[in-house]
Coordinates of C-alpha atoms in Angstrom, one line a residue:
M131 CA -109.6 -38.0 130.4
R132 CA -106.8 -38.1 127.8
E133 CA -103.1 -37.5 128.8
I134 CA -100.6 -35.5 126.8
E135 CA -97.1 -34.0 127.3
Y136 CA -96.6 -30.5 128.7
R137 CA -95.0 -29.4 125.4
D138 CA -98.0 -30.7 123.4
A139 CA -100.4 -28.9 125.7
L140 CA -98.7 -25.7 124.9
N141 CA -98.6 -26.6 121.2
E142 CA -102.4 -27.2 121.3
A143 CA -102.9 -23.8 123.0
F144 CA -101.0 -22.1 120.2
D145 CA -102.8 -24.0 117.4
E146 CA -106.2 -23.2 118.8
E147 CA -105.4 -19.5 119.3
L148 CA -103.9 -19.2 115.8
A149 CA -107.2 -20.6 114.5
R150 CA -109.4 -18.5 116.7
D151 CA -107.7 -15.1 116.1
E152 CA -105.9 -14.1 112.8
N153 CA -103.9 -11.5 114.8
V154 CA -102.1 -14.2 116.8
V155 CA -98.5 -14.7 115.6
L156 CA -95.7 -16.8 117.0
M157 CA -92.2 -15.3 116.8
G158 CA -88.7 -16.4 118.0
E159 CA -85.5 -18.1 117.3
E160 CA -86.0 -21.4 115.4
V161 CA -89.7 -21.6 116.1
A162 CA -90.6 -22.3 112.5
Q163 CA -88.8 -24.9 110.4
Y164 CA -86.8 -26.2 113.4
N165 CA -90.0 -26.5 115.5
G166 CA -88.5 -24.7 118.5
A167 CA -85.5 -25.5 120.6
Y168 CA -87.6 -27.8 122.7
K169 CA -90.1 -28.8 119.9
V170 CA -92.9 -26.8 121.6
T171 CA -94.0 -25.3 118.2
R172 CA -93.7 -28.6 116.3
G173 CA -95.8 -28.7 113.1
L174 CA -97.2 -25.1 113.5
W175 CA -95.1 -23.6 110.7
D176 CA -96.1 -26.4 108.3
K177 CA -99.8 -25.7 109.1
W178 CA -99.8 -21.9 109.4
G179 CA -97.0 -20.7 107.2
D180 CA -94.4 -17.9 107.3
K181 CA -96.8 -15.1 108.2
R182 CA -98.1 -16.7 111.4
V183 CA -95.0 -18.6 112.6
V184 CA -92.0 -16.3 112.2
D185 CA -88.3 -17.2 112.7
T186 CA -86.3 -14.2 114.0
P187 CA -82.6 -13.3 114.1
I188 CA -80.6 -14.0 117.2
S189 CA -81.2 -10.6 118.6
E190 CA -83.6 -10.6 121.6
A191 CA -83.7 -6.8 121.8
G192 CA -84.5 -6.6 118.1
F193 CA -87.3 -9.2 117.8
I194 CA -88.9 -8.5 121.2
G195 CA -89.0 -4.8 120.2
M196 CA -90.6 -5.8 117.0
G197 CA -93.2 -7.8 118.8
I198 CA -94.0 -5.0 121.2
G199 CA -94.4 -2.6 118.3
A200 CA -96.7 -5.1 116.5
S201 CA -98.8 -5.6 119.6
M202 CA -99.3 -1.8 120.0
L203 CA -100.9 -2.0 116.5
G204 CA -103.3 -4.8 117.3
I205 CA -101.2 -8.0 116.7
R206 CA -101.1 -10.6 119.5
P207 CA -97.5 -11.9 119.3
V208 CA -96.3 -14.9 121.3
M209 CA -92.6 -14.4 121.6
E210 CA -90.3 -17.4 122.4
L211 CA -87.1 -16.8 124.4
M212 CA -84.9 -19.8 123.9
F213 CA -84.0 -19.3 127.5
W214 CA -85.3 -16.6 129.9
S215 CA -81.7 -16.0 130.8
F216 CA -81.5 -13.9 127.6
H217 CA -83.9 -11.4 129.0
S218 CA -81.1 -9.2 130.0
V219 CA -80.2 -8.1 126.5
A220 CA -83.8 -7.0 126.0
F221 CA -84.5 -5.6 129.4
D222 CA -85.4 -2.1 128.2
Q223 CA -87.9 -3.5 125.8
L224 CA -89.4 -5.9 128.4
V225 CA -89.7 -3.4 131.2
N226 CA -89.6 0.2 129.9
N227 CA -91.7 -0.4 126.8
A228 CA -93.9 -3.4 127.3
A229 CA -94.8 -2.7 130.9
C230 CA -95.2 1.1 130.7
C231 CA -97.0 1.8 127.4
R232 CA -100.6 1.4 128.6
Y233 CA -100.0 3.7 131.6
M234 CA -98.1 6.3 129.6
S235 CA -100.8 6.4 127.0
G236 CA -103.6 6.8 129.5
G237 CA -105.0 3.4 128.6
L238 CA -105.2 4.2 124.9
I239 CA -102.6 1.7 123.8
N240 CA -102.5 -1.9 124.9
V241 CA -99.6 -4.3 124.6
P242 CA -101.2 -7.7 124.3
I243 CA -98.0 -9.7 124.0
V244 CA -96.9 -13.0 125.5
M245 CA -93.2 -13.7 126.3
R246 CA -92.5 -17.3 127.0
G247 CA -89.7 -19.9 127.3
P248 CA -87.8 -22.0 129.8
A249 CA -86.6 -20.4 133.1
N250 CA -84.8 -23.0 135.2
G251 CA -81.5 -24.4 136.2
G252 CA -80.4 -27.9 137.0
T253 CA -80.0 -29.3 133.5
N254 CA -76.3 -28.8 132.8
V255 CA -76.8 -26.0 130.3
G256 CA -74.5 -23.5 132.3
A257 CA -75.1 -20.6 134.5
T258 CA -75.8 -18.2 131.6
H259 CA -78.8 -20.4 130.6
S260 CA -80.2 -21.0 134.1
H261 CA -81.9 -17.9 135.4
T262 CA -85.3 -17.8 137.0
P263 CA -86.4 -14.2 136.8
E264 CA -90.1 -14.5 137.7
G265 CA -89.6 -12.6 141.0
L266 CA -87.8 -9.9 139.1
F267 CA -90.5 -9.2 136.6
A268 CA -93.3 -9.5 139.1
A269 CA -91.8 -6.4 140.8
F270 CA -92.6 -4.2 137.8
P271 CA -96.1 -2.7 137.5
G272 CA -97.8 -3.5 134.2
L273 CA -96.6 -7.0 133.9
K274 CA -98.2 -10.3 134.6
V275 CA -96.1 -13.4 135.4
C276 CA -97.1 -17.0 135.6
S277 CA -95.4 -20.4 135.9
P278 CA -97.6 -23.4 135.1
A279 CA -96.6 -26.8 136.6
T280 CA -98.9 -29.2 134.8
P281 CA -99.9 -29.8 131.2
A282 CA -103.5 -28.7 131.9
D283 CA -102.3 -25.5 133.5
A284 CA -99.9 -24.9 130.7
K285 CA -102.6 -25.0 128.1
G286 CA -105.3 -23.2 130.0
M287 CA -103.1 -20.4 131.2
M288 CA -101.3 -19.9 127.8
K289 CA -104.7 -19.5 126.1
T290 CA -105.7 -17.0 128.7
A291 CA -102.4 -15.2 128.4
I292 CA -102.7 -14.8 124.6
R293 CA -106.1 -13.2 125.0
D294 CA -105.0 -10.8 127.8
N295 CA -104.6 -7.2 126.7
D296 CA -101.5 -6.7 128.9
P297 CA -98.0 -8.3 128.7
V298 CA -97.9 -11.7 130.2
Y299 CA -94.5 -13.4 130.9
V300 CA -94.8 -17.2 131.0
M301 CA -91.9 -19.0 132.8
E302 CA -91.7 -22.6 131.6
N303 CA -89.3 -25.3 132.6
T304 CA -87.3 -27.7 130.4
T305 CA -87.7 -30.5 133.0
L306 CA -91.5 -30.3 132.6
Y307 CA -91.8 -30.4 128.8
G308 CA -91.9 -34.2 128.7
N309 CA -94.2 -34.6 131.7
V310 CA -97.6 -36.2 130.9
G311 CA -100.8 -35.2 132.5
E312 CA -104.6 -35.0 132.0
V313 CA -105.7 -32.2 129.7
P314 CA -109.3 -31.6 128.5
D315 CA -109.9 -32.3 124.8
S316 CA -110.7 -29.2 122.7
A317 CA -113.9 -31.0 121.6
E318 CA -115.1 -30.6 125.1
G319 CA -115.1 -26.8 124.8
D320 CA -112.7 -23.8 125.2
F321 CA -110.3 -24.6 128.1
L322 CA -109.2 -21.5 130.0
I323 CA -107.6 -21.0 133.4
P324 CA -107.6 -17.5 134.8
L325 CA -104.5 -15.7 135.8
G326 CA -104.1 -14.9 139.5
K327 CA -106.0 -18.0 140.7
A328 CA -104.0 -20.5 142.8
D329 CA -104.9 -24.2 142.8
I330 CA -104.8 -26.6 145.7
K331 CA -102.9 -29.6 144.3
R332 CA -103.2 -31.6 147.5
E333 CA -105.5 -31.2 150.5
G334 CA -103.9 -31.1 153.9
S335 CA -104.6 -29.9 157.5
D336 CA -101.3 -29.7 159.3
I337 CA -99.0 -27.5 157.1
S338 CA -99.1 -25.8 153.7
L339 CA -96.4 -26.1 151.1
I340 CA -96.6 -23.2 148.6
A341 CA -94.8 -23.2 145.3
H342 CA -95.0 -22.6 141.6
G343 CA -93.7 -24.3 138.4
A344 CA -91.6 -27.4 138.8
S345 CA -91.3 -26.8 142.6
V346 CA -94.9 -27.9 142.9
L347 CA -94.0 -31.4 141.9
R348 CA -91.2 -31.4 144.5
C349 CA -93.7 -30.3 147.1
L350 CA -96.1 -33.1 146.2
E351 CA -93.2 -35.6 146.6
A352 CA -92.3 -34.0 149.9
A353 CA -95.9 -34.1 151.1
E354 CA -96.1 -37.9 150.5
I355 CA -92.9 -38.4 152.5
L356 CA -94.3 -36.2 155.3
T357 CA -97.4 -38.3 155.4
S358 CA -95.8 -41.7 155.2
E359 CA -92.8 -41.1 157.4
H360 CA -93.9 -38.4 159.9
N361 CA -97.7 -38.6 160.0
I362 CA -97.9 -34.9 158.9
N363 CA -100.7 -34.1 156.5
A364 CA -99.4 -31.4 154.2
E365 CA -101.4 -29.2 151.8
V366 CA -99.8 -28.2 148.5
V367 CA -100.8 -24.8 147.0
D368 CA -99.8 -24.2 143.4
L369 CA -99.6 -20.4 143.0
R370 CA -99.7 -20.8 139.2
S371 CA -99.4 -16.9 138.9
I372 CA -96.7 -14.9 140.5
R373 CA -98.4 -11.6 139.5
P374 CA -101.3 -11.2 140.0
L375 CA -100.7 -13.2 143.2
D376 CA -103.7 -15.1 144.8
Q377 CA -103.1 -13.8 148.4
D378 CA -106.5 -15.1 149.5
A379 CA -105.4 -18.6 148.7
I380 CA -102.2 -18.2 150.6

């Protein structure tokens, strides 16, 4: 199977969904001509143009509110936060509006929006760019939260998130964007990974290490050390989704 970078797996997901559904739109700061802060949207503005890949002002509350309003009218926006740390200036939009609209309308109005971007520390970008709010958003009814660890999971879960009729918040990691892994070719068929389904990344019989996002890779490294140095056979469970949470797998 071919191998591609994590960022390219996301890029493929966007490209395929832009082609599949004319209502899919990418929005965010510098996602168009600049190709995204971490080049995840590279080439998409050139291919799809201003109406499908939209640069926004540096106002998270403003452009996220715009995306939520558009989603209520049938558009499927994919909104990039340059860092998830900036969620705080749009908290009302993210929690009160996106999460509550379907319930408050009795199911008459959906909010099929994806919020995505890096949520991690450890890269010397400062404390104000290093928040990991997946646990916070998982606590609010109406939201779905996922954190893919591999290129394949990134592509499959992003495509599923875009097609979901509820808000899905995807927590990425800047340290993963350059990682390379196997991803099925689009010629082999539509590649989707369901939300709320954990994945066993390593079989084991002694203990279980449970993680999500980049922590999965650290757990795989730890599992090898446990085996080689301590004769402990560790299982590694990748949650993939924080909400819905695969409690049966745990």
